[in-house]
Amino acid sequence: MSNHSNAEVSIIIPTYNESENIKGILHLINEHLPKNTIVEAIVVDDNSPDGTGKIAEDYFNSLKEKTKYTINVINRKTRESLSSAILNGIQQAKGKIVVVMDSDFSHPPQLIPKLVEALKQSKTDIVVASRYLNGGSIHGWSIKRKIISKIATIIAKKGLGIKQSDPMSGFFAFKKEIIRGINFDAIGYKILLEMIVKIKDISIKEIPYTFADRENGKSKLGTKIIFGYIQAIGKLYRYGKKEQQKETRSSVKFLSKAARFFSVGACGLGVNYLASMWFTSSLNMWYLHATILGILFSITSNFFLNKYWTFEDPDFNAKKTIIQFGKFAGFSSIGALVQLGMVYYFVDELSISYPISLVLAVTTSAFSNFILNKKWTFKEKVWS
Ligand code: GDD
Ligand code: MN
C-alpha cells in the first residue's frame, strides 16, 4: 500500500463485514474531500470473512488519481472491539487532523469538510457530528433502538456530567495531539465518550447532521455491546472519581446525588420496557402480568443501583438490605399513586394540558422520592 507521509487529514473507517458498502463509501468520500487538502483514508478491518479488506485494497489500486487521496488498509488478525480498531487506526494516522466515521453510509461524507474546517479555523479540539443537536435527526431506526440510544445518552450525560448532546456519536474529528499520553480502555463502541471524559481542558464543538440507518449489511451492535457500555460507564465513572479531589460542598454533593438518582430512574424506564417486552414476546406472558413483572424488575434494579451508586452504601447485610428495599419499594408505590392523583387533579380541576401535567407530576414525585429515600431509606442528611 502506498504510504503518503504528507497526509494532513486521516479518516479512520473501521469495518467488519462491509463488503457491500466499503467501495461505495470510499468513493463518496473521494467526491467530498476538503478543498486543497491531502487526505488518507485508513480502513481498519478485523479480518472480515466477507473480504472487506481486500475489496478496499483493490479499489485503491484501481484509482487513477492518487495524490490528494490515498487509502491504507490495516488488516487485523482478530476482532477485538470497535474502539480498539479505531485506536489502531489513529496510531497509524499521519494527519494532524483525524476523522472517525462508519463505513455503512450512516455518516454523510459531505460533512467531512465542515468538520475539518471547524478544527482548522478555531481553537476547537474536537468536533462532534451530532444527531441530537437542533437540526440533527435519525432516519430509519426502530423505536426500540431510538429508546436505547436516548437512555444511553442520558446515562452518560447525567452520570458522567457530560454537556455535549451526542457523546455516543461515532462520527467526529479531532486534533491528534490532544490524545498524547491518554490511556484508553477501548471497551465496546464508546471511544468518543472516553476521550471527552479523559482529556482535560479541551474545547468541543458540535455540528448537527442526519444519521441514516444502513441499507446493506447488519449492525454489529448487540447485547454484548450494551453490557460493555455499562461496564465502560462504570470504569469512566470511577476514573472521574479518582481524578476529582473529594468534594466537600454540600450543594455539589446534593446535586450530584440527585442527578444520579434521576439517571437511575431513566435507566429503570428502559429496564421496565425491555423486561416487559421480553416477557410478552419470549415467554408469551399475558401483557398485564408482563407489565407487573416489568415494574418489579425495574424497582429492584433501581434499588440496587441507588444503594450502590447514588447513595454509595456498600453494606449488603441481608436484613438491612431487605428493610431498605421494603422502604424503597414503598416510596416508589406511593410516588406512583401521588403522581396519578396529581395528573388527575391538574387535568380535571385546574384544566392544565395533559403533557404539562404529566411533566409536573413526574418531576414532583421523582424529587420527593429522592428526598424521602435519601432521608428514610439510606439515612442521610437531606442537604449533603
Ligand atoms: N474493525 C471493526 N471491528 N469494525 C467494526 C466492529 C469491529 O468489531 N464492529 C463494528 N465495526 C464497524 C462497522 O463495520 C461499521 O463501519 C461501524 O463500525 C459501525 O458499526 P455498526 O454495527 O454499523 O454500528 P451502528 O450503526 O449500530 O452504531 C452506530 O451508531 C452508534 C450511535 O448510536 C455507530 O456509529 C456507533 O459508533 C455509534 O455509537
Ligand atoms: Mn451502522
Short mmCIF file of C-alpha atoms and ligand atoms in Angstrom, two decimals:
data_model
loop_
_atom_site.label_atom_id
_atom_site.label_comp_id
_atom_site.label_asym_id
_atom_site.label_seq_id
_atom_site.Cartn_x
_atom_site.Cartn_y
_atom_site.Cartn_z
CA MET A 1 0.00 0.00 0.00
CA SER A 2 1.24 3.46 -0.74
CA ASN A 3 2.01 5.41 2.39
CA HIS A 4 1.71 9.13 2.00
CA SER A 5 3.67 10.63 4.82
CA ASN A 6 2.34 14.08 3.95
CA ALA A 7 -1.34 13.48 4.64
CA GLU A 8 -2.96 16.36 6.53
CA VAL A 9 -6.21 14.64 7.35
CA SER A 10 -6.63 10.96 8.23
CA ILE A 11 -10.07 9.42 8.00
CA ILE A 12 -10.42 6.28 10.12
CA ILE A 13 -13.02 3.82 8.85
CA PRO A 14 -13.47 0.67 10.97
CA THR A 15 -15.04 -2.22 9.10
CA TYR A 16 -16.38 -5.65 9.82
CA ASN A 17 -18.21 -7.48 7.03
CA GLU A 18 -18.92 -4.39 4.98
CA SER A 19 -18.28 -5.86 1.51
CA GLU A 20 -21.45 -4.25 0.19
CA ASN A 21 -20.60 -0.79 1.48
CA ILE A 22 -16.85 -0.26 1.53
CA LYS A 23 -16.23 0.61 -2.13
CA GLY A 24 -19.18 2.98 -2.29
CA ILE A 25 -18.26 4.86 0.86
CA LEU A 26 -14.59 5.22 -0.14
CA HIS A 27 -15.77 6.60 -3.47
CA LEU A 28 -18.22 9.05 -1.89
CA ILE A 29 -15.53 10.30 0.49
CA ASN A 30 -13.28 10.94 -2.50
CA GLU A 31 -16.00 13.11 -4.01
CA HIS A 32 -16.32 15.24 -0.90
CA LEU A 33 -12.74 15.82 0.17
CA PRO A 34 -11.91 19.07 1.97
CA LYS A 35 -10.50 21.58 -0.57
CA ASN A 36 -6.72 21.71 -1.09
CA THR A 37 -6.08 19.06 1.49
CA ILE A 38 -4.16 15.81 1.28
CA VAL A 39 -6.30 13.07 2.75
CA GLU A 40 -5.63 9.46 3.67
CA ALA A 41 -8.41 7.03 4.43
CA ILE A 42 -7.44 4.29 6.86
CA VAL A 43 -9.67 1.26 6.69
CA VAL A 44 -9.26 -0.84 9.84
CA ASP A 45 -10.62 -4.27 9.07
CA ASP A 46 -10.80 -7.10 11.60
CA ASN A 47 -10.23 -9.93 9.16
CA SER A 48 -13.80 -9.78 7.83
CA PRO A 49 -14.86 -13.16 6.47
CA ASP A 50 -16.54 -11.42 3.52
CA GLY A 51 -13.26 -9.99 2.25
CA THR A 52 -13.90 -6.31 3.03
CA GLY A 53 -10.18 -5.58 3.43
CA LYS A 54 -9.26 -6.99 0.06
CA ILE A 55 -12.08 -5.08 -1.67
CA ALA A 56 -10.78 -1.82 -0.19
CA GLU A 57 -7.23 -2.56 -1.39
CA ASP A 58 -8.40 -3.44 -4.89
CA TYR A 59 -10.48 -0.31 -5.05
CA PHE A 60 -7.49 1.84 -4.17
CA ASN A 61 -5.30 0.14 -6.75
CA SER A 62 -7.93 0.88 -9.38
CA LEU A 63 -7.86 4.63 -8.69
CA LYS A 64 -6.03 6.75 -11.27
CA GLU A 65 -5.56 9.88 -9.22
CA LYS A 66 -3.70 9.10 -6.01
CA THR A 67 -2.08 12.35 -4.96
CA LYS A 68 -4.82 14.00 -2.93
CA TYR A 69 -6.45 10.80 -1.71
CA THR A 70 -4.82 7.58 -0.60
CA ILE A 71 -6.27 4.54 1.07
CA ASN A 72 -4.42 2.37 3.57
CA VAL A 73 -5.89 -0.85 4.83
CA ILE A 74 -4.93 -2.21 8.21
CA ASN A 75 -5.72 -5.91 8.28
CA ARG A 76 -6.02 -7.02 11.88
CA LYS A 77 -5.82 -10.72 12.69
CA THR A 78 -8.58 -10.83 15.26
CA ARG A 79 -11.68 -8.92 16.13
CA GLU A 80 -11.36 -7.11 19.45
CA SER A 81 -13.73 -4.18 19.68
CA LEU A 82 -14.76 -1.23 17.59
CA SER A 83 -12.91 1.12 19.92
CA SER A 84 -9.70 -0.85 19.68
CA ALA A 85 -9.96 -0.88 15.87
CA ILE A 86 -10.37 2.90 15.83
CA LEU A 87 -7.39 3.35 18.19
CA ASN A 88 -5.30 1.14 15.96
CA GLY A 89 -6.18 3.39 13.03
CA ILE A 90 -5.34 6.51 14.99
CA GLN A 91 -1.89 5.10 15.84
CA GLN A 92 -1.14 4.77 12.12
CA ALA A 93 -2.62 8.14 11.17
CA LYS A 94 -0.22 10.62 9.55
CA GLY A 95 -2.55 13.61 9.59
CA LYS A 96 -2.65 16.20 12.33
CA ILE A 97 -6.41 16.02 11.98
CA VAL A 98 -8.22 12.72 12.46
CA VAL A 99 -11.79 12.00 11.35
CA VAL A 100 -13.63 8.88 12.55
CA MET A 101 -16.67 7.56 10.69
CA ASP A 102 -18.68 4.42 9.90
CA SER A 103 -18.48 2.62 6.58
CA ASP A 104 -22.20 1.97 6.12
CA PHE A 105 -23.37 5.38 4.81
CA SER A 106 -24.91 6.32 8.16
CA HIS A 107 -22.46 9.20 8.35
CA PRO A 108 -22.60 11.54 5.34
CA PRO A 109 -19.12 12.24 3.89
CA GLN A 110 -20.50 15.63 2.78
CA LEU A 111 -19.97 16.74 6.38
CA ILE A 112 -16.24 15.94 6.47
CA PRO A 113 -15.10 19.31 5.01
CA LYS A 114 -17.16 21.12 7.65
CA LEU A 115 -15.66 19.07 10.48
CA VAL A 116 -12.13 19.69 9.21
CA GLU A 117 -12.81 23.39 8.68
CA ALA A 118 -14.03 23.77 12.26
CA LEU A 119 -10.75 22.28 13.54
CA LYS A 120 -8.59 24.39 11.25
CA GLN A 121 -10.13 27.72 11.99
CA SER A 122 -10.78 27.93 15.69
CA LYS A 123 -9.26 26.73 18.89
CA THR A 124 -11.60 23.76 18.72
CA ASP A 125 -10.04 20.41 19.65
CA ILE A 126 -12.90 18.01 18.91
CA VAL A 127 -15.83 18.42 16.54
CA VAL A 128 -18.72 16.03 17.03
CA ALA A 129 -21.34 15.38 14.36
CA SER A 130 -24.50 15.27 16.48
CA ARG A 131 -27.85 13.65 15.91
CA TYR A 132 -29.35 15.28 18.95
CA LEU A 133 -28.43 18.90 18.31
CA ASN A 134 -31.09 21.21 16.86
CA GLY A 135 -31.14 20.44 13.15
CA GLY A 136 -29.91 16.88 13.56
CA SER A 137 -32.01 13.73 13.34
CA ILE A 138 -32.11 9.96 12.87
CA HIS A 139 -33.62 8.22 9.86
CA GLY A 140 -34.72 4.62 9.75
CA TRP A 141 -34.23 3.45 13.31
CA SER A 142 -36.86 1.42 15.17
CA ILE A 143 -38.46 2.94 18.26
CA LYS A 144 -36.61 0.37 20.35
CA ARG A 145 -33.20 1.37 19.01
CA LYS A 146 -34.07 5.05 19.47
CA ILE A 147 -35.07 4.47 23.09
CA ILE A 148 -31.90 2.51 23.85
CA SER A 149 -29.76 5.23 22.30
CA LYS A 150 -31.57 8.00 24.18
CA ILE A 151 -31.23 6.18 27.51
CA ALA A 152 -27.55 5.51 26.91
CA THR A 153 -27.09 9.20 26.16
CA ILE A 154 -28.96 10.30 29.29
CA ILE A 155 -26.88 7.95 31.44
CA ALA A 156 -23.65 9.37 30.05
CA LYS A 157 -24.78 12.95 30.42
CA LYS A 158 -26.17 12.69 33.96
CA GLY A 159 -23.85 10.02 35.28
CA LEU A 160 -20.61 11.40 33.90
CA GLY A 161 -21.61 15.07 33.77
CA ILE A 162 -21.18 15.39 30.03
CA LYS A 163 -22.55 18.51 28.37
CA GLN A 164 -22.45 17.52 24.70
CA SER A 165 -25.72 16.48 23.09
CA ASP A 166 -24.37 13.31 21.42
CA PRO A 167 -21.44 11.76 23.30
CA MET A 168 -22.22 8.37 21.67
CA SER A 169 -21.59 9.70 18.20
CA GLY A 170 -19.42 7.51 16.01
CA PHE A 171 -18.79 10.47 13.67
CA PHE A 172 -16.30 13.04 14.91
CA ALA A 173 -12.97 14.73 14.20
CA PHE A 174 -10.16 15.90 16.44
CA LYS A 175 -6.60 17.21 16.58
CA LYS A 176 -4.38 14.17 17.02
CA GLU A 177 -2.09 15.92 19.51
CA ILE A 178 -4.81 16.01 22.18
CA ILE A 179 -4.69 12.26 22.83
CA ARG A 180 -0.99 12.20 23.65
CA GLY A 181 -0.45 10.41 26.98
CA ILE A 182 -4.03 9.23 27.34
CA ASN A 183 -4.63 5.60 28.36
CA PHE A 184 -7.72 4.16 26.72
CA ASP A 185 -9.70 1.16 27.97
CA ALA A 186 -11.18 0.74 24.48
CA ILE A 187 -14.22 -1.22 25.59
CA GLY A 188 -17.07 -1.57 23.11
CA TYR A 189 -18.16 1.31 20.91
CA LYS A 190 -17.61 4.38 23.03
CA ILE A 191 -14.24 5.82 22.10
CA LEU A 192 -15.51 9.40 21.83
CA LEU A 193 -17.05 9.20 25.29
CA GLU A 194 -13.72 8.07 26.69
CA MET A 195 -11.95 10.96 25.00
CA ILE A 196 -14.42 13.51 26.36
CA VAL A 197 -14.04 12.17 29.91
CA LYS A 198 -10.28 11.68 29.95
CA ILE A 199 -8.78 14.59 28.04
CA LYS A 200 -8.56 17.73 30.09
CA ASP A 201 -9.08 21.35 29.08
CA ILE A 202 -10.32 20.85 25.57
CA SER A 203 -12.99 22.70 23.67
CA ILE A 204 -15.61 20.63 21.91
CA LYS A 205 -17.87 21.84 19.13
CA GLU A 206 -20.93 20.08 17.74
CA ILE A 207 -22.43 20.17 14.26
CA PRO A 208 -25.89 18.70 13.59
CA TYR A 209 -26.42 16.02 10.94
CA THR A 210 -28.92 13.40 9.90
CA PHE A 211 -27.95 9.82 10.71
CA ALA A 212 -29.40 7.39 8.18
CA ASP A 213 -29.67 3.72 9.09
CA ARG A 214 -27.69 1.38 6.85
CA GLU A 215 -29.34 -0.15 3.78
CA ASN A 216 -26.84 -3.01 3.31
CA GLY A 217 -25.45 -5.45 5.83
CA LYS A 218 -26.16 -5.71 9.53
CA SER A 219 -25.44 -3.56 12.57
CA LYS A 220 -22.89 -5.15 14.90
CA LEU A 221 -24.31 -3.50 17.97
CA GLY A 222 -25.79 -6.31 20.07
CA THR A 223 -26.47 -7.21 23.68
CA LYS A 224 -22.77 -7.70 24.30
CA ILE A 225 -22.06 -4.11 23.28
CA ILE A 226 -24.84 -2.86 25.56
CA PHE A 227 -23.37 -4.68 28.55
CA GLY A 228 -19.94 -3.47 27.52
CA TYR A 229 -21.39 0.01 27.59
CA ILE A 230 -22.49 -0.34 31.20
CA GLN A 231 -19.04 -1.64 32.10
CA ALA A 232 -17.43 1.28 30.26
CA ILE A 233 -19.59 3.83 32.07
CA GLY A 234 -18.67 2.27 35.42
CA LYS A 235 -14.98 2.46 34.61
CA LEU A 236 -15.20 6.04 33.43
CA TYR A 237 -17.19 6.95 36.49
CA ARG A 238 -14.57 5.53 38.83
CA TYR A 239 -11.91 7.24 36.76
CA GLY A 240 -13.64 10.59 37.27
CA LYS A 241 -13.92 9.94 40.99
CA LYS A 242 -10.23 9.30 41.36
CA GLU A 243 -9.43 12.43 39.40
CA GLN A 244 -11.50 14.90 41.33
CA GLN A 245 -10.42 15.51 44.91
CA LYS A 246 -13.04 14.69 47.44
CA GLU A 247 -15.92 17.08 47.03
CA THR A 248 -16.90 18.83 50.26
CA ARG A 249 -19.52 21.37 49.18
CA SER A 250 -22.97 20.20 50.26
CA SER A 251 -24.66 21.81 47.28
CA VAL A 252 -22.48 19.88 44.82
CA LYS A 253 -22.92 16.61 46.69
CA PHE A 254 -26.69 17.08 46.86
CA LEU A 255 -27.00 17.89 43.16
CA SER A 256 -24.71 15.09 42.08
CA LYS A 257 -26.73 12.56 44.08
CA ALA A 258 -29.96 13.96 42.68
CA ALA A 259 -28.55 13.64 39.15
CA ARG A 260 -27.56 10.03 39.81
CA PHE A 261 -30.97 9.26 41.31
CA PHE A 262 -32.70 10.63 38.20
CA SER A 263 -30.43 8.75 35.80
CA VAL A 264 -31.23 5.56 37.69
CA GLY A 265 -34.89 6.43 37.23
CA ALA A 266 -34.39 6.89 33.49
CA CYS A 267 -32.50 3.62 33.32
CA GLY A 268 -35.39 1.98 35.21
CA LEU A 269 -37.80 3.03 32.48
CA GLY A 270 -35.60 1.20 30.00
CA VAL A 271 -35.38 -1.93 32.18
CA ASN A 272 -39.13 -1.81 32.65
CA TYR A 273 -39.75 -1.55 28.91
CA LEU A 274 -37.25 -4.20 27.86
CA ALA A 275 -38.26 -6.68 30.58
CA SER A 276 -41.98 -6.33 29.82
CA MET A 277 -41.34 -6.74 26.09
CA TRP A 278 -39.22 -9.80 26.76
CA PHE A 279 -41.84 -11.44 28.98
CA THR A 280 -44.57 -10.98 26.38
CA SER A 281 -42.52 -11.89 23.31
CA SER A 282 -40.24 -14.65 24.59
CA LEU A 283 -42.31 -16.13 27.38
CA ASN A 284 -45.72 -15.43 25.81
CA MET A 285 -46.93 -13.99 29.05
CA TRP A 286 -50.23 -12.12 29.31
CA TYR A 287 -49.39 -8.45 28.85
CA LEU A 288 -50.70 -7.31 32.25
CA HIS A 289 -48.62 -9.90 34.05
CA ALA A 290 -45.66 -8.89 31.93
CA THR A 291 -46.18 -5.25 32.88
CA ILE A 292 -46.36 -6.03 36.59
CA LEU A 293 -43.20 -8.14 36.40
CA GLY A 294 -41.52 -5.38 34.40
CA ILE A 295 -42.34 -2.91 37.17
CA LEU A 296 -40.96 -5.27 39.85
CA PHE A 297 -37.81 -5.76 37.81
CA SER A 298 -37.19 -2.06 37.42
CA ILE A 299 -37.90 -1.29 41.09
CA THR A 300 -35.36 -3.95 42.04
CA SER A 301 -32.67 -2.76 39.66
CA ASN A 302 -33.33 0.86 40.63
CA PHE A 303 -32.95 -0.09 44.28
CA PHE A 304 -29.57 -1.74 43.86
CA LEU A 305 -28.24 0.99 41.58
CA ASN A 306 -29.33 3.68 44.03
CA LYS A 307 -27.93 1.82 47.01
CA TYR A 308 -24.56 1.15 45.49
CA TRP A 309 -24.08 4.10 43.17
CA THR A 310 -26.28 7.04 44.16
CA PHE A 311 -26.00 6.76 47.93
CA GLU A 312 -22.72 4.82 47.98
CA ASP A 313 -23.85 2.35 50.62
CA PRO A 314 -21.57 -0.71 50.41
CA ASP A 315 -23.23 -2.59 53.28
CA PHE A 316 -25.19 -5.51 51.80
CA ASN A 317 -26.07 -7.16 55.11
CA ALA A 318 -29.20 -9.20 54.27
CA LYS A 319 -31.52 -7.89 56.95
CA LYS A 320 -30.56 -4.27 56.44
CA THR A 321 -30.83 -4.57 52.66
CA ILE A 322 -34.29 -6.14 52.84
CA ILE A 323 -35.58 -3.39 55.11
CA GLN A 324 -34.14 -0.76 52.79
CA PHE A 325 -35.69 -2.48 49.81
CA GLY A 326 -39.09 -2.50 51.52
CA LYS A 327 -38.91 1.21 52.19
CA PHE A 328 -37.71 1.93 48.68
CA ALA A 329 -40.47 -0.12 47.06
CA GLY A 330 -43.00 1.53 49.39
CA PHE A 331 -41.92 5.02 48.44
CA SER A 332 -41.95 4.06 44.77
CA SER A 333 -45.55 2.84 45.01
CA ILE A 334 -46.69 5.85 46.99
CA GLY A 335 -44.90 8.02 44.45
CA ALA A 336 -46.78 6.37 41.61
CA LEU A 337 -50.14 6.89 43.35
CA VAL A 338 -49.35 10.52 44.19
CA GLN A 339 -48.34 11.03 40.58
CA LEU A 340 -51.63 9.59 39.36
CA GLY A 341 -53.57 11.81 41.76
CA MET A 342 -51.66 14.90 40.70
CA VAL A 343 -52.19 14.31 37.00
CA TYR A 344 -55.90 13.85 37.65
CA TYR A 345 -56.09 17.00 39.76
CA PHE A 346 -54.14 19.15 37.27
CA VAL A 347 -56.06 17.97 34.23
CA ASP A 348 -59.53 17.76 35.72
CA GLU A 349 -59.58 20.51 38.34
CA LEU A 350 -57.05 23.01 37.03
CA SER A 351 -57.56 22.30 33.31
CA ILE A 352 -53.81 22.15 32.65
CA SER A 353 -52.95 20.26 29.46
CA TYR A 354 -52.06 16.59 29.88
CA PRO A 355 -48.40 16.76 28.73
CA ILE A 356 -47.64 19.65 31.10
CA SER A 357 -49.49 17.98 33.94
CA LEU A 358 -47.54 14.80 33.35
CA VAL A 359 -44.18 16.60 33.41
CA LEU A 360 -45.13 18.46 36.59
CA ALA A 361 -46.33 15.30 38.29
CA VAL A 362 -43.35 13.18 37.25
CA THR A 363 -40.89 15.87 38.36
CA THR A 364 -42.58 16.39 41.70
CA SER A 365 -42.86 12.72 42.52
CA ALA A 366 -39.29 11.99 41.37
CA PHE A 367 -37.99 14.80 43.52
CA SER A 368 -39.97 13.88 46.62
CA ASN A 369 -38.97 10.25 46.10
CA PHE A 370 -35.35 11.33 46.09
CA ILE A 371 -35.71 13.30 49.33
CA LEU A 372 -37.70 10.56 51.08
CA ASN A 373 -35.28 7.79 50.12
CA LYS A 374 -32.28 9.92 51.00
CA LYS A 375 -33.60 10.62 54.47
CA TRP A 376 -35.51 7.45 55.42
CA THR A 377 -34.16 4.61 53.31
CA PHE A 378 -30.48 5.47 53.25
CA LYS A 379 -30.47 7.62 56.40
CA GLU A 380 -28.54 10.59 55.06
CA LYS A 381 -28.85 14.23 55.95
CA VAL A 382 -31.04 15.82 53.29
CA TRP A 383 -28.63 18.62 52.45
CA SER A 384 -25.40 16.71 51.86
N1 GDD B 1 -12.86 -3.21 12.71
C1 GDD B 1 -14.05 -3.32 13.29
N2 GDD B 1 -14.21 -4.22 14.33
N3 GDD B 1 -15.08 -2.58 12.84
C2 GDD B 1 -16.29 -2.74 13.44
C3 GDD B 1 -16.51 -3.62 14.50
C4 GDD B 1 -15.40 -4.41 14.96
O1 GDD B 1 -15.51 -5.23 15.89
N4 GDD B 1 -17.81 -3.53 14.89
C5 GDD B 1 -18.38 -2.61 14.07
N5 GDD B 1 -17.47 -2.14 13.19
C6 GDD B 1 -17.66 -1.13 12.14
C7 GDD B 1 -18.78 -1.43 11.19
O2 GDD B 1 -18.35 -2.19 10.09
C8 GDD B 1 -19.23 -0.02 10.79
O3 GDD B 1 -18.43 0.52 9.77
C9 GDD B 1 -19.01 0.77 12.05
O4 GDD B 1 -18.03 0.08 12.81
C10 GDD B 1 -20.29 0.94 12.87
O5 GDD B 1 -20.83 -0.33 13.18
P1 GDD B 1 -22.40 -0.61 13.11
O6 GDD B 1 -22.60 -2.01 13.51
O7 GDD B 1 -22.96 -0.16 11.81
O8 GDD B 1 -22.90 0.33 14.30
P2 GDD B 1 -24.30 1.04 14.47
O9 GDD B 1 -24.73 1.69 13.20
O10 GDD B 1 -25.24 0.10 15.12
O11 GDD B 1 -23.90 2.18 15.54
C11 GDD B 1 -23.53 3.48 15.13
O12 GDD B 1 -24.23 4.41 15.89
C12 GDD B 1 -23.87 4.46 17.26
C13 GDD B 1 -24.66 5.53 17.93
O13 GDD B 1 -25.85 5.06 18.37
C14 GDD B 1 -22.02 3.71 15.28
O14 GDD B 1 -21.68 4.96 14.68
C15 GDD B 1 -21.58 3.77 16.70
O15 GDD B 1 -20.21 4.15 16.78
C16 GDD B 1 -22.42 4.78 17.42
O16 GDD B 1 -22.08 4.79 18.80
MN MN B 2 -24.31 1.34 11.29
#
